[in-house]
CSV table of C-alpha atoms in Angstrom, one decimal:
chain,number,residue,atom,x,y,z
A,1,MET,CA,18.9,30.6,-39.5
A,2,ASN,CA,21.0,28.0,-37.3
A,3,HIS,CA,19.3,27.3,-34.8
A,4,PRO,CA,20.8,25.9,-31.4
A,5,PRO,CA,20.9,22.2,-30.8
A,6,ILE,CA,18.3,20.6,-29.2
A,7,PRO,CA,19.3,18.9,-26.2
A,8,MET,CA,19.7,15.9,-26.5
A,9,THR,CA,18.5,13.6,-23.4
A,10,THR,CA,21.2,11.5,-22.0
A,11,THR,CA,20.4,8.6,-20.0
A,12,PRO,CA,22.5,9.1,-16.6
A,13,ALA,CA,25.1,6.1,-15.7
A,14,SER,CA,23.3,4.3,-12.4
A,15,PRO,CA,25.4,4.3,-9.6
A,16,ALA,CA,26.7,1.2,-10.1
A,17,PRO,CA,27.4,-0.1,-6.6
A,18,SER,CA,31.4,0.6,-5.3
A,19,SER,CA,33.4,-2.9,-5.5
A,20,ALA,CA,34.1,-1.6,-2.4
A,21,THR,CA,31.4,-1.8,-0.7
A,22,ARG,CA,29.6,-4.7,0.8
A,23,VAL,CA,25.9,-5.5,1.0
A,24,VAL,CA,25.2,-6.7,4.7
A,25,LEU,CA,22.0,-8.4,4.3
A,26,ARG,CA,19.3,-8.9,6.9
A,27,PRO,CA,19.1,-11.9,9.1
A,28,THR,CA,17.0,-14.6,7.9
A,29,VAL,CA,15.3,-16.7,10.2
A,30,ASP,CA,16.4,-20.1,11.1
A,31,PRO,CA,13.2,-22.5,10.1
A,32,ALA,CA,15.4,-24.9,12.5
A,33,ALA,CA,14.6,-22.1,15.6
A,34,LEU,CA,10.6,-21.9,15.2
A,35,SER,CA,7.8,-24.2,16.3
A,36,PRO,CA,4.1,-23.6,15.7
A,37,GLY,CA,2.9,-20.5,18.0
A,38,THR,CA,6.4,-19.4,17.7
A,39,PRO,CA,5.0,-15.1,18.1
A,40,LEU,CA,5.4,-13.1,15.9
A,41,PRO,CA,6.8,-9.6,15.9
A,42,GLY,CA,3.3,-6.7,17.0
A,43,TRP,CA,2.7,-4.1,14.8
A,44,GLU,CA,1.1,-0.5,15.0
A,45,HIS,CA,-0.6,1.3,13.3
A,46,ARG,CA,-3.0,4.5,12.9
A,47,PHE,CA,-4.5,4.6,9.1
A,48,THR,CA,-5.2,8.6,7.9
A,49,GLU,CA,-6.2,10.0,4.9
A,50,VAL,CA,-3.2,10.2,3.4
A,51,ASP,CA,-2.0,6.8,3.3
A,52,LEU,CA,-5.2,5.8,1.8
A,53,VAL,CA,-4.1,8.0,-1.6
A,54,ALA,CA,-0.2,7.0,-0.9
A,55,TYR,CA,-2.0,3.7,-1.4
A,56,GLY,CA,-4.6,4.6,-3.8
A,57,ALA,CA,-2.0,6.3,-6.4
A,58,ALA,CA,0.8,4.2,-5.8
A,59,THR,CA,-1.7,0.9,-7.2
A,60,TRP,CA,-3.7,3.5,-10.2
A,61,ASP,CA,-6.4,2.6,-7.6
A,62,TRP,CA,-9.0,5.9,-8.0
A,63,HIS,CA,-12.1,4.4,-6.1
A,64,ARG,CA,-14.0,7.0,-4.6
A,65,VAL,CA,-14.6,4.8,-1.7
A,66,HIS,CA,-11.3,5.5,-0.3
A,67,TYR,CA,-10.6,9.6,-0.3
A,68,ASP,CA,-14.3,11.1,-1.1
A,69,LEU,CA,-16.3,11.5,2.3
A,70,ALA,CA,-19.1,12.9,0.7
A,71,TYR,CA,-19.3,9.6,-1.7
A,72,ALA,CA,-18.8,6.9,1.1
A,73,LYS,CA,-21.9,7.8,2.7
A,74,SER,CA,-23.9,8.2,-0.4
A,75,ARG,CA,-22.3,4.0,-0.6
A,76,LYS,CA,-23.6,3.9,3.6
A,77,LEU,CA,-19.8,3.5,5.3
A,78,PRO,CA,-18.9,6.2,7.6
A,79,GLY,CA,-15.7,6.9,6.5
A,80,VAL,CA,-13.3,6.7,3.8
A,81,LEU,CA,-12.6,2.9,3.5
A,82,ILE,CA,-9.5,1.3,4.0
A,83,ASP,CA,-8.5,-0.8,0.5
A,84,GLY,CA,-9.0,-4.1,2.0
A,85,GLN,CA,-6.0,-5.4,-0.1
A,86,VAL,CA,-3.9,-3.2,2.0
A,87,TYR,CA,-3.7,-6.0,4.5
A,88,GLY,CA,-2.3,-7.9,2.0
A,89,ALA,CA,-0.1,-5.9,1.8
A,90,ILE,CA,1.0,-6.0,5.3
A,91,PHE,CA,0.7,-8.9,6.6
A,92,ALA,CA,3.3,-9.1,3.2
A,93,LYS,CA,5.5,-6.3,5.2
A,94,LEU,CA,5.5,-7.7,8.3
A,95,ALA,CA,5.8,-11.8,6.8
A,96,THR,CA,9.0,-10.8,4.6
A,97,ARG,CA,10.8,-7.9,7.3
A,98,TRP,CA,10.1,-10.8,10.3
A,99,ALA,CA,11.6,-13.6,7.7
A,100,GLY,CA,14.4,-12.3,6.2
A,101,PRO,CA,15.5,-11.9,2.7
A,102,GLY,CA,16.5,-15.8,1.6
A,103,ALA,CA,12.3,-17.2,2.7
A,104,PHE,CA,10.2,-16.7,-0.7
A,105,LEU,CA,6.4,-15.3,0.3
A,106,SER,CA,4.5,-18.0,-1.7
A,107,GLY,CA,1.2,-17.8,-0.7
A,108,MET,CA,-1.6,-15.6,1.5
A,109,GLY,CA,-5.1,-16.7,1.8
A,110,LEU,CA,-6.7,-13.7,2.9
A,111,LYS,CA,-9.1,-13.1,4.3
A,112,MET,CA,-11.7,-9.5,5.8
A,113,ARG,CA,-13.7,-9.5,8.4
A,114,SER,CA,-14.4,-6.7,9.1
A,115,MET,CA,-14.4,-2.6,7.6
A,116,ALA,CA,-11.9,0.2,8.6
A,117,PHE,CA,-11.4,3.7,7.6
A,118,ALA,CA,-9.4,6.0,7.7
A,119,GLY,CA,-8.9,7.5,11.4
A,120,ASP,CA,-8.6,4.0,13.1
A,121,THR,CA,-5.6,2.2,14.4
A,122,LEU,CA,-4.7,-1.2,13.1
A,123,ARG,CA,-2.7,-4.0,15.3
A,124,ALA,CA,-0.9,-6.2,13.7
A,125,GLU,CA,-0.3,-9.4,15.7
A,126,GLY,CA,0.6,-13.4,15.1
A,127,GLU,CA,2.5,-16.5,14.8
A,128,VAL,CA,4.2,-20.2,13.0
A,129,ARG,CA,1.1,-22.0,12.5
A,130,SER,CA,3.6,-25.0,10.9
A,131,VAL,CA,6.7,-25.8,10.2
A,132,GLU,CA,7.4,-28.4,7.8
A,133,SER,CA,10.5,-29.5,5.9
A,134,LEU,CA,9.9,-30.7,2.2
A,135,ALA,CA,12.5,-31.8,0.2
A,136,SER,CA,12.8,-28.6,-1.5
A,137,GLY,CA,13.5,-26.9,2.1
A,138,ASP,CA,11.9,-26.1,4.5
A,139,GLN,CA,8.2,-24.0,4.8
A,140,VAL,CA,6.7,-22.1,7.1
A,141,GLN,CA,2.9,-20.9,7.2
A,142,LEU,CA,2.0,-18.2,9.5
A,143,SER,CA,-1.2,-17.2,11.1
A,144,GLN,CA,-1.5,-13.5,11.4
A,145,ARG,CA,-4.2,-11.0,12.2
A,146,LEU,CA,-4.8,-7.4,11.8
A,147,LEU,CA,-7.3,-5.9,15.4
A,148,CYS,CA,-8.9,-2.5,16.0
A,149,GLY,CA,-9.7,-3.3,19.1
A,150,ASP,CA,-10.6,-6.1,19.7
A,151,ARG,CA,-12.6,-6.3,16.1
A,152,LEU,CA,-11.0,-8.5,13.9
A,153,ILE,CA,-10.5,-5.8,10.4
A,154,ALA,CA,-8.5,-9.0,8.8
A,155,GLU,CA,-7.0,-12.1,9.1
A,156,ALA,CA,-4.4,-14.7,7.1
A,157,LEU,CA,-2.6,-18.0,6.3
A,158,THR,CA,1.0,-16.7,4.9
A,159,THR,CA,3.2,-19.2,3.4
A,160,LEU,CA,7.1,-18.5,2.7
A,161,ARG,CA,9.6,-20.9,1.9
A,162,PHE,CA,13.3,-21.0,2.9
A,163,ALA,CA,15.8,-22.8,0.5
A,164,LYS,CA,17.4,-26.1,1.4
A,165,ARG,CA,19.9,-25.6,4.2
B,1,MET,CA,-36.2,-11.2,-5.7
B,2,SER,CA,-33.7,-13.0,-6.9
B,3,LEU,CA,-30.7,-10.6,-7.4
B,4,LEU,CA,-28.5,-13.4,-9.7
B,5,THR,CA,-29.7,-12.9,-12.6
B,6,ASP,CA,-29.7,-15.0,-16.3
B,7,GLU,CA,-28.1,-12.1,-17.8
B,8,LEU,CA,-25.6,-12.8,-14.5
B,9,ARG,CA,-24.9,-15.6,-15.3
B,10,ALA,CA,-24.5,-15.7,-18.4
B,11,MET,CA,-21.7,-13.4,-17.4
B,12,ILE,CA,-19.8,-16.7,-15.5
B,13,GLY,CA,-17.2,-18.0,-16.9
B,14,ARG,CA,-15.9,-14.2,-18.8
B,15,ARG,CA,-12.0,-13.5,-20.1
B,16,VAL,CA,-10.9,-10.8,-20.5
B,17,HIS,CA,-6.7,-9.9,-20.9
B,18,TYR,CA,-5.0,-7.1,-20.0
B,19,PRO,CA,-1.8,-7.1,-21.6
B,20,ALA,CA,1.3,-5.3,-20.4
B,21,ARG,CA,2.2,-2.0,-21.5
B,22,GLU,CA,5.2,-1.4,-19.7
B,23,PRO,CA,7.7,-3.2,-17.5
B,24,MET,CA,6.9,-3.2,-13.8
B,25,GLY,CA,9.9,-0.2,-12.8
B,26,HIS,CA,11.8,0.6,-10.3
B,27,ALA,CA,9.6,4.1,-10.0
B,28,SER,CA,6.5,1.8,-8.7
B,29,ILE,CA,8.7,-0.1,-7.0
B,30,ARG,CA,9.6,2.0,-4.8
B,31,TYR,CA,6.5,3.8,-4.7
B,32,PHE,CA,3.7,1.0,-2.8
B,33,ALA,CA,6.8,0.7,-0.5
B,34,LEU,CA,6.3,3.9,0.1
B,35,ALA,CA,3.1,3.8,0.4
B,36,ILE,CA,3.2,0.9,2.8
B,37,ASP,CA,5.9,2.4,4.8
B,38,ASP,CA,7.9,-0.6,3.3
B,39,ASP,CA,12.2,0.0,4.0
B,40,ASN,CA,13.4,-3.0,3.0
B,41,PRO,CA,16.5,-3.3,0.3
B,42,VAL,CA,15.1,-5.1,-1.9
B,43,TYR,CA,12.6,-2.8,-3.4
B,44,ARG,CA,15.3,-0.4,-3.9
B,45,ASP,CA,18.7,-1.6,-3.7
B,46,GLU,CA,20.0,-3.0,-7.0
B,47,ALA,CA,23.4,-4.2,-5.4
B,48,TYR,CA,21.1,-5.1,-2.3
B,49,ALA,CA,19.1,-7.2,-3.9
B,50,ARG,CA,21.8,-8.6,-7.1
B,51,ALA,CA,22.9,-10.3,-3.2
B,52,ALA,CA,20.0,-11.4,-2.4
B,53,GLY,CA,20.2,-13.8,-5.6
B,54,HIS,CA,18.4,-11.2,-7.7
B,55,ALA,CA,19.1,-10.1,-11.1
B,56,ASP,CA,17.7,-6.8,-10.4
B,57,VAL,CA,15.2,-4.3,-7.4
B,58,ILE,CA,11.7,-7.5,-6.6
B,59,ALA,CA,8.0,-6.2,-6.1
B,60,PRO,CA,6.8,-6.5,-3.1
B,61,PRO,CA,4.6,-10.3,-3.3
B,62,THR,CA,1.4,-8.0,-3.9
B,63,LEU,CA,1.8,-5.0,-5.8
B,64,VAL,CA,1.6,-7.8,-8.9
B,65,CYS,CA,-1.7,-8.1,-8.1
B,66,GLU,CA,-3.0,-4.6,-8.1
B,67,THR,CA,-2.9,-4.6,-11.6
B,68,CYS,CA,-5.1,-1.6,-12.3
B,69,GLN,CA,-3.0,0.0,-14.1
B,70,THR,CA,-3.3,-2.7,-17.1
B,71,ALA,CA,-7.5,-1.5,-17.8
B,72,ASP,CA,-5.8,1.3,-19.7
B,73,ARG,CA,-9.3,3.0,-19.2
B,74,GLN,CA,-10.9,6.4,-18.0
B,75,PRO,CA,-12.0,6.6,-14.8
B,76,ASP,CA,-15.8,5.4,-14.5
B,77,ALA,CA,-18.1,7.6,-12.7
B,78,ASP,CA,-17.2,6.1,-9.3
B,79,GLY,CA,-13.6,7.2,-10.5
B,80,TYR,CA,-12.4,3.8,-11.6
B,81,ILE,CA,-9.8,2.5,-13.6
B,82,GLY,CA,-9.4,-0.8,-12.8
B,83,HIS,CA,-10.6,-4.0,-14.3
B,84,ASP,CA,-14.2,-4.7,-13.9
B,85,TRP,CA,-17.1,-6.7,-15.0
B,86,HIS,CA,-19.3,-3.9,-15.1
B,87,LEU,CA,-22.3,-6.0,-13.4
B,88,PRO,CA,-25.9,-5.2,-14.0
B,89,VAL,CA,-26.6,-5.1,-10.2
B,90,GLY,CA,-28.8,-2.1,-9.4
B,91,ASN,CA,-27.5,0.0,-6.8
B,92,SER,CA,-25.7,-1.7,-4.3
B,93,ARG,CA,-22.0,-1.6,-3.0
B,94,LEU,CA,-19.0,-3.9,-3.8
B,95,ILE,CA,-16.8,-4.8,0.1
B,96,ARG,CA,-14.1,-7.1,-0.7
B,97,ALA,CA,-13.8,-11.4,1.3
B,98,GLY,CA,-10.8,-12.2,0.7
B,99,ASN,CA,-7.4,-12.8,-1.8
B,100,ASP,CA,-6.3,-16.0,-2.7
B,101,TYR,CA,-2.4,-15.1,-3.4
B,102,SER,CA,0.1,-17.2,-5.0
B,103,PHE,CA,3.1,-16.7,-6.2
B,104,GLU,CA,5.7,-18.9,-9.1
B,105,ARG,CA,8.3,-17.1,-8.2
B,106,PRO,CA,9.7,-13.0,-6.7
B,107,VAL,CA,8.5,-10.1,-9.6
B,108,LEU,CA,11.8,-7.8,-10.8
B,109,ALA,CA,11.9,-4.6,-12.5
B,110,SER,CA,12.2,-5.8,-15.0
B,111,ASP,CA,9.3,-7.8,-15.5
B,112,TRP,CA,6.8,-7.4,-18.3
B,113,ILE,CA,3.3,-8.7,-16.6
B,114,SER,CA,0.0,-9.4,-18.4
B,115,ALA,CA,-3.2,-10.1,-16.3
B,116,THR,CA,-5.8,-13.0,-17.9
B,117,TRP,CA,-9.2,-12.4,-15.6
B,118,THR,CA,-11.9,-15.1,-15.3
B,119,LEU,CA,-15.4,-14.6,-13.7
B,120,GLU,CA,-15.6,-18.2,-12.1
B,121,SER,CA,-18.9,-18.0,-10.2
B,122,MET,CA,-21.3,-15.7,-8.5
B,123,VAL,CA,-23.3,-16.6,-5.6
B,124,GLU,CA,-26.3,-15.8,-3.4
B,125,LYS,CA,-25.3,-15.4,0.2
B,126,PRO,CA,-28.7,-14.8,2.7
B,127,SER,CA,-27.1,-11.6,4.4
B,128,SER,CA,-27.6,-10.1,8.3
B,129,ARG,CA,-27.7,-7.0,7.7
B,130,GLY,CA,-31.3,-8.4,5.9
B,131,GLY,CA,-31.5,-9.8,2.1
B,132,THR,CA,-29.0,-11.7,0.2
B,133,GLN,CA,-26.4,-10.5,-1.0
B,134,LEU,CA,-24.0,-12.1,-4.0
B,135,PHE,CA,-20.1,-13.6,-3.5
B,136,VAL,CA,-18.2,-13.4,-7.0
B,137,GLN,CA,-15.3,-15.2,-7.7
B,138,SER,CA,-12.0,-14.3,-9.8
B,139,VAL,CA,-9.9,-15.4,-10.5
B,140,ALA,CA,-6.2,-13.3,-12.3
B,141,ARG,CA,-3.2,-14.9,-12.9
B,142,TYR,CA,-0.1,-13.1,-13.9
B,143,THR,CA,2.5,-13.4,-17.2
B,144,ASP,CA,5.5,-12.5,-17.4
B,145,ALA,CA,7.2,-12.2,-21.0
B,146,GLU,CA,6.9,-15.4,-22.3
B,147,GLY,CA,3.9,-16.3,-20.6
B,148,LYS,CA,4.9,-18.1,-17.5
B,149,LEU,CA,2.9,-18.1,-14.9
B,150,VAL,CA,3.7,-15.5,-11.8
B,151,ALA,CA,1.4,-15.6,-9.8
B,152,THR,CA,-2.2,-15.9,-9.3
B,153,ASN,CA,-5.4,-14.5,-7.0
B,154,ARG,CA,-8.3,-15.4,-6.6
B,155,GLU,CA,-10.8,-12.9,-5.6
B,156,THR,CA,-14.0,-13.1,-3.7
B,157,LEU,CA,-15.9,-9.5,-4.2
B,158,VAL,CA,-19.3,-8.9,-2.0
B,159,ILE,CA,-22.0,-7.2,-3.7
B,160,GLN,CA,-24.2,-6.2,-1.2
B,161,PRO,CA,-27.6,-4.4,-2.2
B,162,LEU,CA,-28.3,-0.4,-0.9
B,163,GLY,CA,-32.2,-0.5,-1.0
B,164,THR,CA,-34.3,2.6,-3.2
B,165,ALA,CA,-32.6,4.3,0.1
B,166,GLY,CA,-29.6,4.1,-1.0
């Protein structure tokens, strides 16, 4: 008996960018236009259980403290806990979105100041802390903070490098 | 009673290496970007990434420091599958105190990233909740397929005892 051929798995061609499509890059901030105290754009988000599960899944972090309320309460926590590394991801997102594609995030000192839980609304604020011209290009440091009401949740000192102009 | 036992002290300096099991991958990057609601096209659009000077789409900066997948093990009682020193401390909870990240270059979707963790120190300090708590500092170094350093993550976790009523 002849079996039908096994369907071959083919690799679909990547949707190649059309040469007629011109990529328009988002703008990059000009470090020369910055000075200590230049404010960063604000940001606010209410973290839901969906956000916590999405981040846990995207980072292979299945720890119960981020989605299992009974477990969290057994650890004497009032709710399911937002992963502290989310704050670093949010600070990096806000810094790179503001700085544009010509900036490279080279470092971040991230400190957790208090815990936050599903249902909490977090607000980001920050400003330029320093602008330095180095032989390799400009270096800009940002002070960033996440707050829940008046309570400081996390803060970061974030370093961006810009290629030499 | 001191939290920092001789058994724990003996673990300082321990090192574990997790080799890359697959490339970082476009799907992992897009998934992470979706999870943090980051619509930056440099994470999903190859043409955009090339125009921005990269060989491929790149990963959001801190994704490389999220390496639970490298441990490649079944979940423990807490559901956790990532790197863990399995410190012998009784009824307690683990709280993140901070991370110092440094990045040498953007990580590409095509990069194979391995992680090496070192347990650097453990220090017992008074807690504002009464008693003491244990500050555990580790460092993870992430290297590419050529063994070159791409990122460093110095992490401080706090072990807080919950007492017998836990």
